[in-house]
Short mmCIF file of C-alpha atoms (C1' of nucleotides) in Angstrom, two decimals:
data_model
loop_
_atom_site.label_atom_id
_atom_site.label_comp_id
_atom_site.label_asym_id
_atom_site.label_seq_id
_atom_site.Cartn_x
_atom_site.Cartn_y
_atom_site.Cartn_z
CA MET A 2 187.63 -71.82 190.49
CA THR A 3 184.62 -70.22 192.27
CA VAL A 4 181.36 -72.03 191.90
CA THR A 5 179.11 -69.35 190.52
CA ALA A 6 175.13 -69.49 190.10
CA ALA A 7 175.71 -68.05 186.39
CA LYS A 8 178.34 -69.54 184.30
CA THR A 9 179.62 -67.11 181.73
CA VAL A 10 180.67 -67.66 178.50
CA SER A 11 182.12 -65.31 176.02
CA ARG A 12 180.83 -64.79 172.80
CA GLN A 13 182.15 -63.99 169.30
CA ASN A 14 185.67 -64.17 170.27
CA GLY A 15 186.63 -67.10 167.48
CA VAL A 16 185.65 -69.98 170.10
CA ALA A 17 182.11 -70.97 169.10
CA LEU A 18 179.81 -71.30 172.05
CA TRP A 19 179.05 -74.90 171.95
CA ARG A 20 182.73 -76.00 172.18
CA GLN A 21 183.46 -73.42 175.20
CA ILE A 22 180.37 -74.95 177.02
CA ALA A 23 181.68 -78.56 175.88
CA ASP A 24 185.20 -77.73 177.36
CA ARG A 25 183.45 -76.43 180.53
CA ILE A 26 181.17 -79.56 180.95
CA ARG A 27 184.32 -81.98 180.31
CA ALA A 28 186.19 -79.83 183.08
CA SER A 29 183.40 -80.30 185.25
CA ILE A 30 182.96 -84.06 184.73
CA SER A 31 187.08 -84.31 185.56
CA ALA A 32 186.67 -82.39 188.40
CA GLY A 33 183.79 -84.72 189.78
CA ASP A 34 181.20 -82.07 190.00
CA PHE A 35 178.48 -84.25 189.18
CA ASP A 36 179.28 -87.39 191.02
CA GLY A 37 175.93 -87.78 193.17
CA SER A 38 173.97 -88.78 190.22
CA GLY A 39 176.65 -89.91 187.45
CA MET A 40 174.33 -87.66 185.34
CA VAL A 41 174.97 -84.23 183.60
CA PRO A 42 172.38 -81.91 184.56
CA PRO A 43 169.25 -81.63 182.15
CA GLU A 44 169.65 -79.74 178.64
CA THR A 45 167.35 -76.87 180.32
CA VAL A 46 169.49 -76.72 183.42
CA LEU A 47 172.68 -76.25 181.58
CA ALA A 48 171.30 -73.88 179.00
CA SER A 49 169.86 -71.63 182.01
CA GLN A 50 173.07 -71.80 183.69
CA PHE A 51 175.34 -70.89 181.02
CA GLY A 52 172.59 -68.30 179.55
CA VAL A 53 172.24 -69.97 175.94
CA ASN A 54 169.85 -71.74 174.01
CA ARG A 55 168.90 -75.31 174.56
CA HIS A 56 170.15 -76.11 171.04
CA THR A 57 173.50 -74.87 171.80
CA VAL A 58 173.90 -77.03 174.83
CA ARG A 59 172.77 -79.89 172.63
CA SER A 60 175.64 -79.23 170.00
CA ALA A 61 178.01 -79.15 173.15
CA LEU A 62 176.92 -82.44 174.56
CA ALA A 63 176.94 -84.23 171.17
CA ALA A 64 180.40 -83.25 170.72
CA LEU A 65 181.13 -84.76 174.38
CA GLY A 66 179.16 -87.89 173.19
CA GLN A 67 181.33 -88.33 170.14
CA GLU A 68 184.38 -88.29 172.41
CA GLY A 69 182.54 -91.20 174.62
CA ILE A 70 182.38 -88.96 177.61
CA VAL A 71 178.83 -89.00 178.19
CA ARG A 72 176.01 -91.00 176.36
CA ALA A 73 172.32 -89.36 176.13
CA VAL A 74 169.16 -91.70 176.55
CA GLN A 75 165.86 -90.34 175.52
CA GLY A 76 163.61 -89.51 178.49
CA ARG A 77 166.23 -90.50 180.92
CA GLY A 78 168.96 -87.92 180.63
CA THR A 79 172.54 -87.81 179.74
CA MET A 80 175.00 -90.24 181.86
CA ILE A 81 178.72 -89.62 182.31
CA GLU A 82 180.60 -92.62 180.50
CA ARG A 83 184.03 -92.10 181.71
CA ARG A 84 185.52 -89.83 184.26
CA GLN A 85 188.98 -90.55 185.42
CA ARG A 86 192.37 -88.45 185.50
CA LEU A 87 195.53 -90.34 185.93
CA ASN A 88 198.03 -88.87 188.16
CA PHE A 89 201.82 -88.74 186.94
CA PRO A 90 204.30 -88.05 189.67
CA ILE A 91 207.31 -86.11 188.85
CA SER A 92 210.52 -86.64 190.79
CA LYS A 93 214.09 -87.27 190.72
CA ARG A 94 213.21 -91.16 189.85
CA THR A 95 210.60 -90.34 187.55
CA ARG A 96 209.46 -93.56 185.71
CA PHE A 97 206.56 -94.04 183.89
CA THR A 98 205.27 -97.64 184.36
CA ALA A 99 206.04 -97.40 188.06
CA GLY A 100 204.46 -93.79 188.59
CA ILE A 101 200.91 -94.92 187.20
CA GLY A 102 201.40 -98.32 187.54
CA ASP A 103 198.53 -98.83 190.29
CA GLN A 104 196.35 -96.48 188.84
CA ALA A 105 195.50 -98.80 185.52
CA ARG A 106 195.77 -102.29 184.77
CA ASP A 107 197.08 -102.54 181.43
CA LEU A 108 199.94 -100.20 180.41
CA GLN A 109 201.33 -100.06 176.98
CA GLY A 110 204.48 -98.36 175.33
CA LEU A 111 204.44 -98.27 171.46
CA LEU A 112 207.19 -97.16 168.99
CA LEU A 113 205.36 -94.83 166.18
CA SER A 114 208.64 -94.35 164.34
CA SER A 115 212.62 -93.80 165.16
CA HIS A 116 215.13 -91.96 162.90
CA VAL A 117 218.95 -91.03 163.21
CA GLU A 118 219.32 -87.07 162.73
CA PRO A 119 221.68 -84.59 163.47
CA ALA A 120 221.26 -82.69 166.13
CA GLY A 121 219.66 -79.10 165.44
CA PRO A 122 220.67 -76.13 167.92
CA ASP A 123 217.98 -76.20 170.80
CA ILE A 124 218.36 -80.16 171.15
CA ALA A 125 222.20 -80.10 171.00
CA ARG A 126 222.14 -77.36 173.67
CA ARG A 127 219.98 -79.41 175.97
CA LEU A 128 221.96 -82.75 175.53
CA GLN A 129 225.26 -80.76 175.52
CA LEU A 130 226.28 -81.83 171.86
CA GLU A 131 227.73 -80.33 169.13
CA THR A 132 225.46 -78.83 166.74
CA ASN A 133 224.61 -81.76 164.27
CA ALA A 134 226.04 -84.62 166.14
CA PRO A 135 224.28 -87.51 165.60
CA VAL A 136 220.87 -88.35 167.74
CA MET A 137 218.33 -91.16 167.54
CA ARG A 138 214.94 -89.45 167.59
CA ILE A 139 211.87 -91.72 168.88
CA GLU A 140 208.19 -90.74 168.70
CA GLY A 141 206.42 -92.95 171.06
CA LEU A 142 202.46 -93.44 172.15
CA ARG A 143 201.70 -94.53 175.59
CA LYS A 144 198.29 -96.22 176.57
CA ALA A 145 196.54 -96.95 179.85
CA ASP A 146 193.93 -99.44 179.93
CA ASN A 147 193.89 -99.10 176.22
CA ARG A 148 193.38 -95.29 176.31
CA PRO A 149 196.26 -93.09 174.87
CA VAL A 150 197.84 -91.00 177.90
CA SER A 151 200.70 -89.51 176.38
CA VAL A 152 202.67 -89.16 173.13
CA SER A 153 206.42 -87.80 173.30
CA THR A 154 209.28 -87.09 171.08
CA SER A 155 212.88 -88.52 172.83
CA TRP A 156 216.34 -87.58 171.66
CA PHE A 157 219.17 -89.91 172.68
CA PRO A 158 222.97 -88.97 171.89
CA LEU A 159 224.63 -91.71 169.39
CA PRO A 160 226.54 -93.56 169.36
CA ARG A 161 225.77 -94.55 172.99
CA PHE A 162 222.35 -95.55 172.74
CA THR A 163 222.74 -97.29 168.98
CA GLY A 164 219.50 -100.04 169.13
CA ILE A 165 217.81 -98.09 171.82
CA ASP A 166 214.53 -97.96 169.13
CA ASP A 167 214.59 -101.36 168.89
CA ALA A 168 214.95 -102.26 172.43
CA TYR A 169 212.13 -99.75 173.20
CA ARG A 170 209.84 -101.31 170.33
CA HIS A 171 210.47 -104.94 172.42
CA THR A 172 210.07 -103.56 175.74
CA GLY A 173 207.66 -100.90 175.47
CA SER A 174 209.76 -99.33 178.06
CA ILE A 175 212.16 -96.33 178.24
CA THR A 176 213.72 -97.83 181.81
CA GLN A 177 214.09 -101.50 180.19
CA ALA A 178 215.37 -100.08 176.87
CA PHE A 179 217.86 -98.32 178.68
CA SER A 180 218.78 -101.34 180.31
CA LEU A 181 219.46 -103.36 177.12
CA CYS A 182 221.67 -100.49 176.38
CA GLY A 183 223.83 -101.02 179.35
CA LEU A 184 222.46 -98.10 181.57
CA SER A 185 220.73 -99.70 184.59
CA ASP A 186 219.92 -96.34 186.32
CA TYR A 187 219.25 -92.89 185.44
CA VAL A 188 217.84 -89.60 187.14
CA ARG A 189 215.69 -86.92 186.03
CA VAL A 190 217.73 -83.47 186.08
CA SER A 191 214.90 -81.11 185.27
CA THR A 192 211.19 -80.89 184.07
CA GLU A 193 209.87 -77.99 182.47
CA ILE A 194 206.09 -77.56 182.33
CA THR A 195 203.51 -75.50 180.11
CA ALA A 196 200.38 -76.17 177.98
CA ILE A 197 199.22 -75.67 174.57
CA HIS A 198 196.66 -76.58 171.97
CA GLY A 199 198.16 -79.32 170.15
CA ASP A 200 198.73 -80.12 166.75
CA PRO A 201 196.09 -81.73 165.01
CA GLU A 202 198.64 -84.57 164.58
CA ASP A 203 199.16 -84.99 168.23
CA MET A 204 195.36 -84.84 168.70
CA LEU A 205 194.60 -87.52 166.46
CA ALA A 206 197.18 -89.67 168.06
CA LEU A 207 195.59 -89.00 171.55
CA GLU A 208 192.36 -89.56 170.26
CA LEU A 209 191.11 -85.90 171.21
CA SER A 210 188.98 -83.45 169.98
CA PRO A 211 190.68 -80.03 168.66
CA GLY A 212 189.32 -77.74 171.42
CA ALA A 213 191.34 -79.96 174.27
CA ILE A 214 194.84 -79.11 175.93
CA LEU A 215 198.11 -80.64 176.18
CA LEU A 216 200.18 -80.75 179.24
CA VAL A 217 203.94 -80.43 177.89
CA THR A 218 207.07 -81.75 179.80
CA SER A 219 210.36 -81.10 178.69
CA ALA A 220 212.46 -83.53 180.55
CA LEU A 221 216.16 -84.11 180.62
CA ASN A 222 217.60 -87.31 182.25
CA ALA A 223 221.02 -88.29 182.91
CA ASP A 224 223.12 -91.40 183.79
CA PRO A 225 224.43 -91.75 187.81
CA ASP A 226 227.69 -89.96 186.43
CA GLY A 227 225.85 -86.78 185.28
CA ARG A 228 226.12 -87.79 181.60
CA LEU A 229 223.00 -86.50 179.79
CA VAL A 230 221.12 -89.72 178.29
CA GLN A 231 217.74 -88.23 177.00
CA TYR A 232 215.79 -85.25 175.95
CA ALA A 233 212.51 -85.84 175.81
CA VAL A 234 209.24 -83.90 174.97
CA THR A 235 206.12 -85.38 176.39
CA ARG A 236 202.37 -84.42 175.69
CA PHE A 237 199.69 -85.16 177.88
CA PRO A 238 195.78 -84.60 177.64
CA ALA A 239 195.39 -82.21 180.40
CA ASP A 240 191.71 -83.64 180.84
CA ARG A 241 192.72 -87.04 181.77
CA VAL A 242 196.26 -86.14 183.40
CA GLN A 243 197.46 -84.57 186.49
CA LEU A 244 201.26 -83.97 187.25
CA THR A 245 202.18 -84.20 190.76
CA VAL A 246 205.82 -82.90 192.09
CA ASN A 247 206.35 -83.74 195.60
CA SER A 248 209.16 -82.23 197.80
CA MET B 15 206.48 -80.87 167.68
CA THR B 16 208.09 -81.79 164.16
CA VAL B 17 209.17 -78.91 162.01
CA THR B 18 206.66 -79.47 158.66
CA ALA B 19 206.58 -77.63 155.53
CA ALA B 20 202.49 -77.58 155.63
CA LYS B 21 201.65 -76.32 158.99
CA THR B 22 198.08 -78.00 159.77
CA VAL B 23 194.80 -76.71 160.86
CA SER B 24 191.40 -78.56 161.42
CA ARG B 25 188.38 -77.03 159.93
CA GLN B 26 185.04 -76.92 161.77
CA ASN B 27 185.35 -78.05 164.85
CA GLY B 28 184.08 -75.03 166.71
CA VAL B 29 187.18 -73.14 167.04
CA ALA B 30 187.88 -70.73 164.35
CA LEU B 31 190.67 -70.90 161.95
CA TRP B 32 192.03 -67.21 163.16
CA ARG B 33 192.10 -68.31 166.59
CA GLN B 34 194.06 -71.61 165.70
CA ILE B 35 196.61 -69.68 163.79
CA ALA B 36 196.80 -66.73 166.55
CA ASP B 37 197.72 -69.65 169.06
CA ARG B 38 200.06 -71.35 166.74
CA ILE B 39 201.83 -68.09 165.57
CA ARG B 40 201.87 -66.96 169.37
CA ALA B 41 203.64 -70.16 170.15
CA SER B 42 206.28 -69.78 167.56
CA ILE B 43 207.02 -66.36 169.02
CA SER B 44 207.21 -67.90 172.38
CA ALA B 45 209.78 -70.89 171.25
CA GLY B 46 211.86 -68.05 169.34
CA ASP B 47 211.28 -69.46 165.79
CA PHE B 48 211.35 -65.86 164.16
CA ASP B 49 214.46 -64.74 166.22
CA GLY B 50 216.47 -64.03 163.17
CA SER B 51 214.87 -61.10 161.80
CA GLY B 52 212.52 -60.10 164.73
CA MET B 53 209.40 -60.07 162.42
CA VAL B 54 206.54 -62.58 161.59
CA PRO B 55 206.72 -63.79 158.00
CA PRO B 56 204.49 -61.78 155.26
CA GLU B 57 201.03 -62.75 155.52
CA THR B 58 200.92 -64.37 152.05
CA VAL B 59 203.39 -66.81 153.39
CA LEU B 60 201.70 -67.45 156.74
CA ALA B 61 198.50 -67.86 154.40
CA SER B 62 200.05 -70.51 151.97
CA GLN B 63 202.03 -72.41 154.98
CA PHE B 64 198.54 -72.57 156.76
CA GLY B 65 196.43 -73.42 153.71
CA VAL B 66 194.09 -70.50 154.41
CA ASN B 67 193.25 -67.29 152.92
CA ARG B 68 195.20 -63.85 153.80
CA HIS B 69 192.05 -62.34 155.25
CA THR B 70 192.11 -65.24 157.92
CA VAL B 71 195.82 -64.53 158.77
CA ARG B 72 194.91 -61.14 159.27
CA SER B 73 192.49 -62.03 161.55
CA ALA B 74 194.95 -64.02 163.57
CA LEU B 75 197.62 -61.32 163.36
CA ALA B 76 195.04 -58.48 164.45
CA ALA B 77 194.22 -60.86 167.58
CA LEU B 78 197.74 -60.77 168.48
CA GLY B 79 198.12 -57.19 167.80
CA GLN B 80 195.29 -56.92 170.28
CA GLU B 81 197.41 -58.59 173.07
CA GLY B 82 200.40 -56.71 172.37
CA ILE B 83 202.47 -59.36 171.07
CA VAL B 84 202.82 -58.07 167.34
CA ARG B 85 202.64 -54.74 166.06
CA ALA B 86 202.28 -54.48 161.93
CA VAL B 87 203.68 -51.51 159.75
CA GLN B 88 202.23 -51.06 156.44
CA GLY B 89 204.88 -51.67 153.72
CA ARG B 90 207.48 -53.12 156.38
CA GLY B 91 205.62 -56.30 157.88
CA THR B 92 204.72 -57.27 161.30
CA MET B 93 207.20 -56.81 164.10
CA ILE B 94 207.33 -58.94 167.22
CA GLU B 95 206.96 -56.69 170.13
CA ARG B 96 206.95 -59.06 173.12
CA ARG B 97 208.58 -62.40 173.29
CA GLN B 98 208.94 -63.49 177.20
CA ARG B 99 207.89 -66.22 178.86
CA LEU B 100 208.61 -66.37 182.53
CA ASN B 101 210.18 -69.29 184.52
CA PHE B 102 208.43 -70.18 187.44
CA PRO B 103 210.75 -72.67 189.63
CA ILE B 104 209.12 -75.59 191.84
CA SER B 105 211.12 -76.80 194.48
CA LYS B 106 210.75 -77.75 198.42
CA ARG B 107 211.35 -73.84 198.88
CA THR B 108 209.26 -72.12 196.36
CA ARG B 109 208.61 -68.67 196.40
CA PHE B 110 207.05 -66.44 193.82
CA THR B 111 209.14 -63.07 194.42
CA ALA B 112 212.36 -64.87 194.92
CA GLY B 113 211.83 -67.51 192.38
CA ILE B 114 211.12 -64.90 189.00
CA GLY B 115 212.54 -62.03 190.82
CA ASP B 116 215.67 -61.96 188.45
CA GLN B 117 213.32 -61.88 185.60
CA ALA B 118 211.56 -59.11 185.89
CA ARG B 119 212.13 -55.41 187.27
CA ASP B 120 208.78 -54.98 189.00
CA LEU B 121 206.96 -57.03 190.91
CA GLN B 122 203.60 -56.74 192.62
CA GLY B 123 201.35 -59.14 194.81
CA LEU B 124 197.58 -57.58 195.00
CA LEU B 125 194.81 -58.75 197.28
CA LEU B 126 191.49 -58.82 195.43
CA SER B 127 189.56 -59.97 198.10
CA SER B 128 189.38 -62.17 201.43
CA HIS B 129 186.91 -63.76 203.13
CA VAL B 130 186.42 -66.18 206.32
CA GLU B 131 184.53 -69.20 205.50
CA PRO B 132 183.70 -72.67 206.74
CA ALA B 133 186.23 -75.34 204.98
CA GLY B 134 184.37 -77.43 202.25
CA PRO B 135 185.05 -81.09 202.09
CA ASP B 136 188.01 -80.78 199.71
CA ILE B 137 189.55 -77.75 201.39
CA ALA B 138 189.43 -79.83 204.82
CA ARG B 139 190.71 -82.62 203.54
CA ARG B 140 193.52 -81.06 201.78
CA LEU B 141 194.57 -78.91 204.96
CA GLN B 142 193.64 -81.76 207.42
CA LEU B 143 191.07 -79.82 209.27
CA GLU B 144 187.38 -80.66 210.37
CA THR B 145 184.86 -80.03 207.63
CA ASN B 146 183.42 -76.52 208.32
CA ALA B 147 186.37 -75.52 210.08
CA PRO B 148 186.92 -71.68 209.56
CA VAL B 149 189.59 -70.66 206.97
CA MET B 150 190.56 -67.51 205.38
CA ARG B 151 189.93 -67.37 201.80
CA ILE B 152 192.24 -65.01 199.59
CA GLU B 153 191.82 -63.98 195.91
CA GLY B 154 195.17 -62.54 194.62
CA LEU B 155 196.87 -61.18 191.57
CA ARG B 156 200.36 -61.02 190.93
CA LYS B 157 201.94 -58.83 188.25
CA ALA B 158 205.59 -58.96 186.73
CA ASP B 159 206.52 -55.75 184.99
CA ASN B 160 202.81 -54.53 185.16
CA ARG B 161 201.40 -57.73 182.96
CA PRO B 162 199.62 -59.95 185.15
CA VAL B 163 201.46 -63.57 185.68
CA SER B 164 198.95 -65.23 187.79
CA VAL B 165 195.62 -65.25 189.92
CA SER B 166 195.19 -67.57 192.98
CA THR B 167 193.24 -68.48 195.51
CA SER B 168 194.55 -69.70 198.80
CA TRP B 169 193.11 -71.01 202.06
CA PHE B 170 194.70 -70.58 205.53
CA PRO B 171 193.65 -72.29 208.69
CA LEU B 172 192.11 -70.08 211.16
CA PRO B 173 192.44 -68.90 213.92
CA ARG B 174 196.33 -69.42 213.54
CA PHE B 175 196.36 -66.82 210.59
CA THR B 176 193.95 -64.32 211.46
CA GLY B 177 194.87 -60.93 209.75
CA ILE B 178 196.81 -62.50 206.96
CA ASP B 179 194.72 -60.91 204.62
CA ASP B 180 195.84 -57.85 206.09
CA ALA B 181 199.54 -58.98 206.09
CA TYR B 182 199.46 -59.68 202.38
CA ARG B 183 197.38 -56.56 201.15
CA HIS B 184 200.36 -54.26 202.95
CA THR B 185 203.44 -56.42 201.76
CA GLY B 186 201.95 -57.91 198.79
CA SER B 187 203.79 -61.14 199.83
CA ILE B 188 202.61 -64.37 201.09
CA THR B 189 206.19 -65.12 202.62
CA GLN B 190 206.02 -61.55 203.99
CA ALA B 191 202.57 -62.00 205.38
CA PHE B 192 203.43 -65.59 206.94
CA SER B 193 206.02 -63.51 208.49
CA LEU B 194 204.13 -60.86 210.32
CA CYS B 195 202.17 -63.78 211.47
CA GLY B 196 204.83 -65.09 213.45
CA LEU B 197 205.97 -67.96 210.64
CA SER B 198 209.58 -67.14 209.63
CA ASP B 199 209.51 -70.42 207.01
CA TYR B 200 207.54 -73.15 205.23
CA VAL B 201 208.35 -75.45 202.45
CA ARG B 202 206.01 -76.95 199.52
CA VAL B 203 204.74 -80.18 200.44
CA SER B 204 203.17 -81.22 197.24
CA THR B 205 202.21 -79.45 193.87
CA GLU B 206 199.65 -80.86 191.36
CA ILE B 207 199.75 -79.36 188.05
CA THR B 208 197.12 -79.49 185.32
CA ALA B 209 195.65 -77.11 182.58
CA ILE B 210 192.41 -75.51 181.66
CA HIS B 211 190.54 -73.16 179.56
CA GLY B 212 190.07 -70.32 182.09
CA ASP B 213 186.57 -69.04 183.53
CA PRO B 214 185.76 -65.53 181.72
CA GLU B 215 186.25 -64.03 185.33
CA ASP B 216 190.20 -65.31 185.50
CA MET B 217 190.70 -64.46 182.10
CA LEU B 218 189.56 -60.78 182.65
CA ALA B 219 191.91 -60.54 185.61
CA LEU B 220 194.65 -62.08 183.43
CA GLU B 221 193.99 -59.94 180.51
CA LEU B 222 193.78 -62.74 178.06
CA SER B 223 191.55 -63.12 175.29
CA PRO B 224 189.38 -66.32 175.55
CA GLY B 225 190.63 -69.38 174.17
CA ALA B 226 193.77 -69.53 175.95
CA ILE B 227 195.22 -71.92 178.25
CA LEU B 228 195.88 -71.46 181.89
CA LEU B 229 198.16 -73.65 183.79
CA VAL B 230 197.10 -74.69 187.15
CA THR B 231 199.02 -75.67 190.18
CA SER B 232 197.38 -76.51 193.43
CA ALA B 233 200.16 -76.56 196.36
CA LEU B 234 200.02 -77.49 199.63
CA ASN B 235 202.57 -75.76 201.61
CA ALA B 236 203.72 -76.46 205.63
CA ASP B 237 205.47 -74.71 208.61
CA PRO B 238 208.90 -76.52 209.61
CA ASP B 239 206.95 -78.86 212.04
CA GLY B 240 204.88 -80.31 209.19
CA ARG B 241 201.57 -78.40 210.17
CA LEU B 242 200.00 -77.61 206.96
CA VAL B 243 199.69 -73.47 206.48
CA GLN B 244 198.14 -72.91 202.97
CA TYR B 245 196.69 -74.54 200.18
CA ALA B 246 196.58 -72.54 197.02
CA VAL B 247 195.08 -72.89 193.73
CA THR B 248 197.39 -70.61 190.99
CA ARG B 249 196.26 -70.11 187.53
CA PHE B 250 199.00 -69.07 185.08
CA PRO B 251 198.63 -68.19 181.51
CA ALA B 252 200.65 -70.78 179.56
CA ASP B 253 201.61 -68.66 176.97
CA ARG B 254 203.41 -66.27 179.36
CA VAL B 255 204.66 -68.93 182.26
CA GLN B 256 206.65 -72.14 182.18
CA LEU B 257 206.92 -74.01 185.31
CA THR B 258 210.26 -75.77 186.10
CA VAL B 259 211.11 -78.81 188.38
CA ASN B 260 214.43 -79.33 189.30
CA SER B 261 215.91 -82.38 190.98
"C1'" DC C 12 214.14 -38.60 141.98
"C1'" DC C 13 211.55 -42.28 140.07
"C1'" DC C 14 210.63 -47.36 139.58
"C1'" DA C 15 209.73 -51.70 140.72
"C1'" DA C 16 208.81 -55.08 144.16
"C1'" DT C 17 207.43 -56.06 148.38
"C1'" DT C 18 204.05 -55.81 152.01
"C1'" DT C 19 200.25 -54.14 154.80
"C1'" DG C 20 195.65 -51.85 154.58
"C1'" DT C 21 190.98 -51.90 152.61
"C1'" DT C 22 186.78 -52.79 150.03
"C1'" DC C 23 183.69 -55.20 147.00
"C1'" DG C 24 181.15 -59.98 146.76
"C1'" DT C 25 180.03 -64.84 148.06
"C1'" DA C 26 179.02 -69.13 150.59
"C1'" DT C 27 178.88 -71.46 154.95
"C1'" DG C 28 178.72 -71.99 160.09
"C1'" DT C 29 176.74 -70.48 164.40
"C1'" DA C 30 172.99 -69.11 167.41
"C1'" DT C 31 168.44 -67.45 168.55
"C1'" DC C 32 163.52 -67.51 168.24
"C1'" DT D 12 161.14 -77.06 161.18
"C1'" DG D 13 162.21 -72.81 159.00
"C1'" DA D 14 163.62 -67.74 159.31
"C1'" DT D 15 166.82 -64.37 160.76
"C1'" DA D 16 171.17 -62.09 162.21
"C1'" DC D 17 175.73 -62.36 162.77
"C1'" DA D 18 180.34 -64.53 162.54
"C1'" DT D 19 183.79 -66.92 159.65
"C1'" DA D 20 186.42 -67.92 155.50
"C1'" DC D 21 187.45 -67.25 150.78
"C1'" DG D 22 188.74 -64.59 146.35
"C1'" DA D 23 189.54 -60.58 143.46
"C1'" DA D 24 190.93 -56.82 143.28
"C1'" DC D 25 193.06 -51.92 144.51
"C1'" DA D 26 195.13 -48.37 147.53
"C1'" DA D 27 198.91 -47.05 150.50
"C1'" DA D 28 203.54 -47.42 152.60
"C1'" DT D 29 208.24 -48.77 152.67
"C1'" DT D 30 212.50 -50.49 150.62
"C1'" DG D 31 216.41 -50.89 147.54
"C1'" DG D 32 218.09 -49.99 143.17
#
DNA sequence: CCCAATTTGTTCGTATGTATC
DNA sequence: TGATACATACGAACAAATTGG
């Protein structure tokens, strides 16, 4: 948090120096620390700030270049290509499209896969169903301006929401899919939030490099009568998304 | 998310295999995946599941042993020592002590340092003050059952809360410190949530090994009249804490 | 008490990745 | 661009402790 003159990195704890530095630079870009110039400081400056060899900084910048976050130009420096953090509000009436609709031009919801399966003990408990009761599981991917912002796994009780996978596939929106299944309104009952290092599978879908962090929300939605209609585990890239809770 | 037979780890991206595997096992323990036996599967089983050498799994388990999460006994197996994830509710009346009071026996709030300083542009904007207006900055550490659960940096407007550092030092509670400064009630206005790799400084204070993830909340508190009284940036270890938002 | 199976602990050697100079 | 030092990862053993017949 504090801006210190000498930025510390720790050696030989299973995370390579170049990756630690890449993560720190990525975080600094997200925080807007280099906004004045739109450039990352010179490699020699970064090297002395972190107390490492310039080669190590170059490895870090190469990794960030691979992610499309910076672009190095010989003789000029390393420019910041992309710096945005979407804000995702969490409230009783949390909706993805309405929530970030004004922060991006183009929003997409893609259905990756859907399955009918028996509810495992955890899902059954969350949705207050009998264990092994039939549920629909949907894997989804959301994009804003063609960049992935979340992957999610949702469970819906059956037979009430039979066909919600097709509805979601065609509309790209959970709200509209619910509507097609005869549910015009729903509210967020609870949201649990934590953070993890993602599975390689999720990282691939979110176009992230393996050091990145995922914010994870486990959300429960209910209809106006209080019957539970959806349990969703959503993974956001922590360096591209911020969650906001307003009282 | 999905339970797959072959657990994937990715090689050569700056994060050592043993650390990836340590993170995965830690997450599985937190999720209660091994609750039946109270033991981690044998090293040979884990090695084949992750598709790595047994030595690599041993490195991962050694790291978890260092964290006090597991304990290996020759001939018996590797037992799970600690499996808790504190739940920290976020609401209009968010209070640390009341929030997790029933989840731990012993709660402590420690003041690490306090300074009077001029508000930087970001702090001034958040607290709706003039830039360079005097504010009190407090660095604090919270422990539950003698294990660190958060470090926080708080800013309070001056001169209204002169002496709040001493009040916090003596009471170990922000709520009580406010009370000693003549503020009997306050409400949470907004909470922003994100996740980062922590500074080595924070990692040391939280007794975490590098590579661990921090959940970060940026919270704004106001008095009943709507005047802003505190801006706080709090860092939680993501594998020991979960945030919950209830509607 | 002994034996076999299981599981962790230890020690070689070898190859590759990381970081400095 | 090498050269060097150390960390990481694998493979093949074997030793030591525990468990259950």
